Structure formats: structure tokens, C-alpha cells
Short mmCIF file of C-alpha atoms in Angstrom, two decimals:
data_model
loop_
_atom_site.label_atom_id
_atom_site.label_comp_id
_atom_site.label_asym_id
_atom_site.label_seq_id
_atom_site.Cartn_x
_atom_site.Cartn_y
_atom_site.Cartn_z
CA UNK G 1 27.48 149.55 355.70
CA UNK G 2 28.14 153.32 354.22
CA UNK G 3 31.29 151.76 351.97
CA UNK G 4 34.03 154.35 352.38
CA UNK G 5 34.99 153.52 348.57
CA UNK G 6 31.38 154.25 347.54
CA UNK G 7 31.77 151.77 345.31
CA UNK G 8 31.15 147.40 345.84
CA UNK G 9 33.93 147.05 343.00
CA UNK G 10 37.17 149.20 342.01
CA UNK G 11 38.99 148.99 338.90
CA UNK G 12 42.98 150.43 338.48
CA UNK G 13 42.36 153.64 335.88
CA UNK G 14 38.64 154.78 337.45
CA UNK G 15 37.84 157.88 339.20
CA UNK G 16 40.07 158.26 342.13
CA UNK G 17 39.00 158.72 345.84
CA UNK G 18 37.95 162.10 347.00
CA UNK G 19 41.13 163.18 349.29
CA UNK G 20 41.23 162.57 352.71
CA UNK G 21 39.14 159.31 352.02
CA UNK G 22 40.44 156.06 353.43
CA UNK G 23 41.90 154.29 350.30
CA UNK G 24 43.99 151.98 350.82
CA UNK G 25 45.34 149.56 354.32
CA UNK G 26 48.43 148.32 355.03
CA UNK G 27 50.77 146.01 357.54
CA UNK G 28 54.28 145.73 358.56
CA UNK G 29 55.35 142.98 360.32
CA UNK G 30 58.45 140.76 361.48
CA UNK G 31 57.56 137.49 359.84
CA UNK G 32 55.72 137.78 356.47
CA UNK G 33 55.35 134.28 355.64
CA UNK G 34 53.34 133.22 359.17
CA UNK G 35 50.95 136.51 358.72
CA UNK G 36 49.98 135.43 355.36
CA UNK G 37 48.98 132.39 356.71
CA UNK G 38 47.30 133.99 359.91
CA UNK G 39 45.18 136.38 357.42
CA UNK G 40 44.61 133.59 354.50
CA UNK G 41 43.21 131.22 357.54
CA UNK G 42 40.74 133.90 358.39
CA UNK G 43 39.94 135.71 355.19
CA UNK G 44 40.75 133.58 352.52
CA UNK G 45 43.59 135.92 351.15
CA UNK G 46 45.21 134.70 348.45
CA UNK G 47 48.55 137.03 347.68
CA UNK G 48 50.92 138.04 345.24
CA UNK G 49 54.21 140.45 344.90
CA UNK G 50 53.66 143.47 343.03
CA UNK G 51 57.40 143.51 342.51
CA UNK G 52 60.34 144.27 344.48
CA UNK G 53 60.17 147.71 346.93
CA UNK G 54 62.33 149.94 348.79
CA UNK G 55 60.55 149.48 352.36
CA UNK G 56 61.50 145.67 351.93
CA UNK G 57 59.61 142.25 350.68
CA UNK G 58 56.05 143.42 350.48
CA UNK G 59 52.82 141.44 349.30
CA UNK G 60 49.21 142.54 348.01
CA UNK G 61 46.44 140.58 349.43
CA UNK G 62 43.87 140.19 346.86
CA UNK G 63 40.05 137.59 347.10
CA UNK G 64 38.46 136.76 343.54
CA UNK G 65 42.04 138.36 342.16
CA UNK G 66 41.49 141.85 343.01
CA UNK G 67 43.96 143.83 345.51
CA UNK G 68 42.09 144.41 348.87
CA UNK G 69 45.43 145.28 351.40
CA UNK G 70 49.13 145.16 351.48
CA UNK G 71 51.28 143.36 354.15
CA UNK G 72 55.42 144.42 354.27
CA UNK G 73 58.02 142.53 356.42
CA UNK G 74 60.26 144.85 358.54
CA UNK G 75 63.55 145.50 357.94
CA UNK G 76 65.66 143.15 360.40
CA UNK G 77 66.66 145.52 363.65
CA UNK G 78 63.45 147.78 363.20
CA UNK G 79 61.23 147.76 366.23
CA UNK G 80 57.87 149.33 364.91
CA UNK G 81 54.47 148.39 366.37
CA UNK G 82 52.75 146.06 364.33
CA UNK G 83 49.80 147.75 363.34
CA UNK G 84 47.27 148.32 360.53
CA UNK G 85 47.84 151.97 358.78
CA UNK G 86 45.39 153.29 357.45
CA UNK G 87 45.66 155.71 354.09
CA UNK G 88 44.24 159.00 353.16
CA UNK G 89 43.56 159.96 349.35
CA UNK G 90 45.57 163.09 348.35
CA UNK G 91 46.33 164.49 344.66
CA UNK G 92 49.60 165.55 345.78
CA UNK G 93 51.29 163.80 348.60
CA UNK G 94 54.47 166.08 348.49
CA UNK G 95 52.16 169.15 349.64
CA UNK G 96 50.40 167.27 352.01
CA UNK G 97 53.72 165.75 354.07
CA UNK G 98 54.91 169.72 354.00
CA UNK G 99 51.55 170.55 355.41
CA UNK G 100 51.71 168.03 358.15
CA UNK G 101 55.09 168.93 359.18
CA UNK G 102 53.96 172.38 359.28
CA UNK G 103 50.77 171.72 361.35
CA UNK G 104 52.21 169.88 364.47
CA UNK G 105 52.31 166.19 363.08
CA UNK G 106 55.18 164.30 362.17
CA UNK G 107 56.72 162.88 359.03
CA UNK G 108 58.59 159.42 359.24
CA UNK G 109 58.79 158.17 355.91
CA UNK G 110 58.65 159.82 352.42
CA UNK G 111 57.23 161.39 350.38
CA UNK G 112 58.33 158.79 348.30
CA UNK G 113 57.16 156.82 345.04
CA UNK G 114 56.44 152.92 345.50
CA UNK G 115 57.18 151.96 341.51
CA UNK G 116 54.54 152.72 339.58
CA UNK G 117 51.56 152.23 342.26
CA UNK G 118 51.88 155.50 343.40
CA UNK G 119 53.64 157.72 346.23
CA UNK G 120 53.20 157.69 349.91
CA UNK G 121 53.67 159.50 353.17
CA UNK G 122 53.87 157.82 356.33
CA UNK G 123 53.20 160.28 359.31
CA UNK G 124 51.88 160.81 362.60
CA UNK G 125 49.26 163.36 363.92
CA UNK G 126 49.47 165.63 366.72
CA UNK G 127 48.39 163.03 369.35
CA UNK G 128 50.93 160.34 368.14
CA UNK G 129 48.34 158.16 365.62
CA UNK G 130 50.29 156.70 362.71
CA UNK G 131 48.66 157.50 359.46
CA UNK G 132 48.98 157.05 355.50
CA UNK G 133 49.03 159.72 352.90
CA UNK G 134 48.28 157.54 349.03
CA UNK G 135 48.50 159.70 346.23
CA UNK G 136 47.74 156.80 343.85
CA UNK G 137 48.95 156.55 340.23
CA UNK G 138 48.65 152.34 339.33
CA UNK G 139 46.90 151.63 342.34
CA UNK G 140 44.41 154.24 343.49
CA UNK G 141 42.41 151.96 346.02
CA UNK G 142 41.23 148.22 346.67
CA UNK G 143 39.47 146.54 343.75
CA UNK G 144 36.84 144.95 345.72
CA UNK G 145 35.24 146.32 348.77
CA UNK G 146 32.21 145.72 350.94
CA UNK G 147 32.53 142.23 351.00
CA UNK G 148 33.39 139.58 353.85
CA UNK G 149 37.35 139.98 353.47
CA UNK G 150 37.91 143.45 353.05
CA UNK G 151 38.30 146.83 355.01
CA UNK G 152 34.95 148.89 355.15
CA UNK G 153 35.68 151.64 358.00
CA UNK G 154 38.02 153.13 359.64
CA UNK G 155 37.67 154.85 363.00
CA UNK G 156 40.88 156.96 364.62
CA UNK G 157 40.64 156.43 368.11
CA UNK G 158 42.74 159.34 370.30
CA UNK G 159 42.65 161.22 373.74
CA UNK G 160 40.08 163.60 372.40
CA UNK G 161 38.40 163.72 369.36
CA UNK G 162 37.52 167.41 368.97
CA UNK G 163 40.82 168.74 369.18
CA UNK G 164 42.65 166.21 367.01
CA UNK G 165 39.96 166.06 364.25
CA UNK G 166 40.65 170.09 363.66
CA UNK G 167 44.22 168.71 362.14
CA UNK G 168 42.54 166.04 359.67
CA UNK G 169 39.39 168.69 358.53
CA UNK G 170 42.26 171.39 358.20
CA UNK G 171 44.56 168.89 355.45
CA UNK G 172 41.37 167.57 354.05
CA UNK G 173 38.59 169.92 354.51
CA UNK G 174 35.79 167.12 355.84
CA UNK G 175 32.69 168.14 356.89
CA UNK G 176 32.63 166.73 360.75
CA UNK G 177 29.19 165.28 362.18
CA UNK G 178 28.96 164.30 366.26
CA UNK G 179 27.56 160.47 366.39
CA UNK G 180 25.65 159.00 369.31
CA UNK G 181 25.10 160.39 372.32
CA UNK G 182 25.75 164.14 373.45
CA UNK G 183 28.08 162.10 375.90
CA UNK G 184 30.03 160.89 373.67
CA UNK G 185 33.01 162.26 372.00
CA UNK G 186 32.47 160.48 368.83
CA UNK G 187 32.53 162.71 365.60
CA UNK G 188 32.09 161.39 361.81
CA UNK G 189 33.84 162.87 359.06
CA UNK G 190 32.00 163.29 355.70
CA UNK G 191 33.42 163.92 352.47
CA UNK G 192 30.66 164.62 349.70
CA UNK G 193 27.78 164.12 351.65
CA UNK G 194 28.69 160.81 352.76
CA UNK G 195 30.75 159.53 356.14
CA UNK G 196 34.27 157.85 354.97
CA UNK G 197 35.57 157.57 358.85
CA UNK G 198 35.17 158.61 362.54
CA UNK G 199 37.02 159.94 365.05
CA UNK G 200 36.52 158.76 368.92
CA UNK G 201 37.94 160.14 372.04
CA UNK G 202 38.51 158.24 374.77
CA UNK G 203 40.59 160.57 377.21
CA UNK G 204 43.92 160.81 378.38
CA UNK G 205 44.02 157.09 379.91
CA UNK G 206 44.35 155.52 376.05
CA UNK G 207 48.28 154.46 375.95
CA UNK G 208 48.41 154.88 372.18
CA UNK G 209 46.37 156.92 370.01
CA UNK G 210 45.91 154.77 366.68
CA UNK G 211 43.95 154.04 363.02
CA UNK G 212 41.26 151.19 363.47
CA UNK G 213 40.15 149.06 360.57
CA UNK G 214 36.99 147.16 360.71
CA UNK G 215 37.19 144.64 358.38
CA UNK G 216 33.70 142.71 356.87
CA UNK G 217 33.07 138.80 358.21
CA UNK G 218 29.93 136.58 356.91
CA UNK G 219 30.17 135.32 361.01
CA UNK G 220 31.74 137.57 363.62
CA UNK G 221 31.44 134.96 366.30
CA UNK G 222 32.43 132.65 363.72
CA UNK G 223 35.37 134.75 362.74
CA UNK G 224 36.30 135.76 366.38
CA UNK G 225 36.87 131.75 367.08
CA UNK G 226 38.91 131.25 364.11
CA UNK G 227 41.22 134.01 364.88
CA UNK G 228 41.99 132.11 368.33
CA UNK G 229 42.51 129.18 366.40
CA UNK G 230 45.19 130.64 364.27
CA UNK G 231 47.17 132.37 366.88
CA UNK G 232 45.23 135.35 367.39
CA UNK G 233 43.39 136.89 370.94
CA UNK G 234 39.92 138.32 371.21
CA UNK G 235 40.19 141.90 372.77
CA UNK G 236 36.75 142.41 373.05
CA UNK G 237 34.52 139.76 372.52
CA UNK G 238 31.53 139.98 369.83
CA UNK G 239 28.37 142.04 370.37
CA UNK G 240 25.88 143.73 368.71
CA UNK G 241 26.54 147.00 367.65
CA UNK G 242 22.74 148.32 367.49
CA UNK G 243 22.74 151.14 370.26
CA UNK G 244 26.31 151.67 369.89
CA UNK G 245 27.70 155.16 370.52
CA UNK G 246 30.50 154.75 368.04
CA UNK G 247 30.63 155.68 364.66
CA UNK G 248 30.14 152.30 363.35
CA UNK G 249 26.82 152.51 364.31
CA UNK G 250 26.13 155.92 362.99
CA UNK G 251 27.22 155.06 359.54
CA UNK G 252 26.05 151.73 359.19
CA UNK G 253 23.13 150.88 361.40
CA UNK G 254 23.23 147.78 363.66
CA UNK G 255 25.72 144.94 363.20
CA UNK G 256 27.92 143.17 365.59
CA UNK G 257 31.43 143.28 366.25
CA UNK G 258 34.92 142.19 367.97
CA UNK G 259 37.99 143.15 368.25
CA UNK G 260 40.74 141.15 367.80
CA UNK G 261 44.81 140.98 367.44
CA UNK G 262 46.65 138.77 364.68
CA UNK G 263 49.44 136.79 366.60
CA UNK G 264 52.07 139.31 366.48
CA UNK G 265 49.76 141.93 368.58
CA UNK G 266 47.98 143.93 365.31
CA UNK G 267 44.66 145.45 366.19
CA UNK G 268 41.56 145.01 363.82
CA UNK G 269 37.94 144.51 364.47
CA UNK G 270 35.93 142.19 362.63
CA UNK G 271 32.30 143.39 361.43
CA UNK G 272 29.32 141.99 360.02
CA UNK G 273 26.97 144.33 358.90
CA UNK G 274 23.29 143.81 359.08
CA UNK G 275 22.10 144.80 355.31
#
């Protein structure tokens, strides 16, 4: 796998992520205590509070003691999808939330500073897919990456990739690449000469147009099973990825995959990675 980090192990205080790379992955959901022990079950999270937050109780998910995602408990009343957001790298987040607002996407949340970690946008684009903006101070990405456990793409999947991908390479300036087949509308976005994420179109029939995170497993089959066992469904059950026309496979070769929901409806997909 390409690791969008570029790097197998990130310390706090090292060279940040190139903006508009995916840095960081996040979850909001209604009952904190039974999705730590959905995602522990299945990756062997361990977790810890980074102290208290305005959003509400919030916990970092960490393996070997280094952060790899975040999981936040709605505030009681809010009805929010439960979903994984993805976030994009920026050196100033204020600019980029004015820049969004001005460029037909929507700003829900912030900018606003999360202690000493760093400050955050939460947005939307044009098609209605729920993003992150990180500008990271304390915590400028995951600390381990690239590893069974962690996040190590992420794919946007909308109505129709070339015309939403013109917002992202306008507020981030990627350099955009089409994957697979001429058929498909499957385009990969490169920052410094290496991919970081994809965007796929899949035409008007997709209901909502949302972030994907693949997330590394030693076993995908293995993995798939365990998710059922812990409350989970299987959306699409595992297969090999070699002759895929999605991004995955442009970035990272052949590997096999499934997507899957936690048991309050998140999306993910797990992914092993032939190496």
C-alpha cells in the first residue's frame, strides 16, 4: 500500500502533512462506551482521553501507545449520521473554511481550536460529502500507520467524480490522475508525486455522497467474520481487489477487501494489502 502518511511511523513535533493530505480520522457516535468495545474487539484499540473538549466526551484510539483515530459521543438530541470523517492537512484552517464557504461547500462546525491538538473545520462539499479540515499544532497526524489497525486510504465516493474533484484540486492544488478503466470514473489525487486519496463516481443513484476509510487487517475474511460477531454487518463481502477499477487498486496493487458497518450503521472497509 502507497501509505498516505508516507511514513510507517509518526512522531508529534515532525514534519507535518503536505495540505490536502488525509491526516487524521475521526467518529461520532451515540454510545461511546459500546463502540470502543466494537473497535477494540476488531482492532485491538486500546484508548485514552486527551482531555476534556467542547464537541463532548471524546477518546483517541491508539495500538503499541501511539494515536491512530479519534471516536466522540454526540451530544444527547443530535441526530448526525454516524460516519467516519475523514481530515485534510491545511496550514491555516481559518482560510480554508472561508474558501469553502466561498466555493459552493458548506461549513458546519468551526473553525475552531480543539486544546492544544490543533484547530478544525468540519464541512461539506458541493455534492453533500462530510469532510475534515486539521490544521494540526500537538497532533499533526496518527503516530503509527500502515499497519493492521490503522487507516491507510481514503477514497470520496460522489455522483460524479470529475466535477466534484475540481472543488478539492481548487482548495488544495492536487495533481488528479484517472485510475482503471477509461469506463470508469475513478480519478486519484497526488500530492508530491505520490497518490494520498481517490475520488469515484458512481452517478446520480448514490443516496449519500461520503469519505471512505479503508482501514489495514492481517485477515480480511478473518476480520469481516469478527465484525459480525461484534455487532457489525458485511456490506460487501471480501474479494480480491487485483483487477479492481477503483483507486485502491491503482495505488496499491492487488489486495482484497470488504466493506463493512460497526453496529450503529458506520461505513469502513477493511483491507489487506498484498506487500
Amino acid at each position: 500500500m502507497t501509505e498516505v502518511w508516507g511514513s510507517s511511523e509518526l512522531s508529534q513535533g515532525e514534519t507535518r502533512p503536505t495540505p490536502g493530505t488525509p491526516c487524521w480520522t475521526s467518529l461520532l457516535v451515540r454510545d461511546l462506551e459500546a463502540t470502543k468495545e466494537f473497535y477494540g474487539g476488531l482492532f485491538g484499540w486500546s484508548y485514552y482521553s486527551p482531555g476534556p473538549r467542547q464537541l463532548g466526551p471524546y477518546v483517541r484510539a491508539t495500538l503499541d501507545g501511539r494515536d491512530v483515530a479519534g471516536i466522540g459521543e454526540l451530544p444527547r438530541g443530535r441526530q448526525l449520521a454516524n460516519a467516519w470523517t475523514t481530515y485534510l492537512a491545511s496550514e491555516d484552517a481559518d482560510v480554508a473554511a472561508e474558501w469553502i464557504r466561498c466555493s459552493g461547500g458548506t461549513v458546519g462546525v468551526g473553525p475552531l481550536a480543539a486544546e492544544d491538538a490543533g484547530r478544525l473545520v468540519l464541512a461539506s462539499d458541493p455534492a453533500g460529502a462530510p469532510f475534515g479540515v486539521w490544521q494540526g499544532q500537538e497532533l499533526v497526524g496518527p503516530q503509527l500507520v500502515g499497519v493492521p489497525g490503522t487507516p491507510v486510504w481514503h477514497e470520496l465516493v460522489t455522483h460524479d467524480a470529475a466535477m466534484v474533484v475540481k472543488f478539492y484540486r481548487a482548495l488544495f492544488g492536487y495533481d488528479v490522475k484517472p485510475a482503471g478503466s477509461v469506463e470508469s470514473d475513478t480519478l486519484v489525487l497526488h500530492l508530491d508525486g505520490r497518490p494520498v486519496a481517490a475520488v469515484r463516481g458512481v452517478g446520480a443513484g448514490l443516496r449519500h455522497p461520503h469519505w471512505m476509510t479503508y482501514f489495514e487487517v492481517a485477515d480480511v475474511d478473518a476480520a469481516a467474520r469478527r465484525a459480525v460477531e461484534l455487532g457489525g454487518r458485511v456490506l460487501s463481502e471480501p474479494h480480491d481487489a487485483l483487477g479492481d477499477p477503483g483507486a485502491v487498486g491503482a495505488a496499491a496493487g492487488p489486495g482484497r477487501m470488504a466493506t463493512v458497518t460497526d453496529p450503529e450503521g458506520a461505513v469502513f472497509t477493511l483491507l489487506h494489502t498484498a506487500r
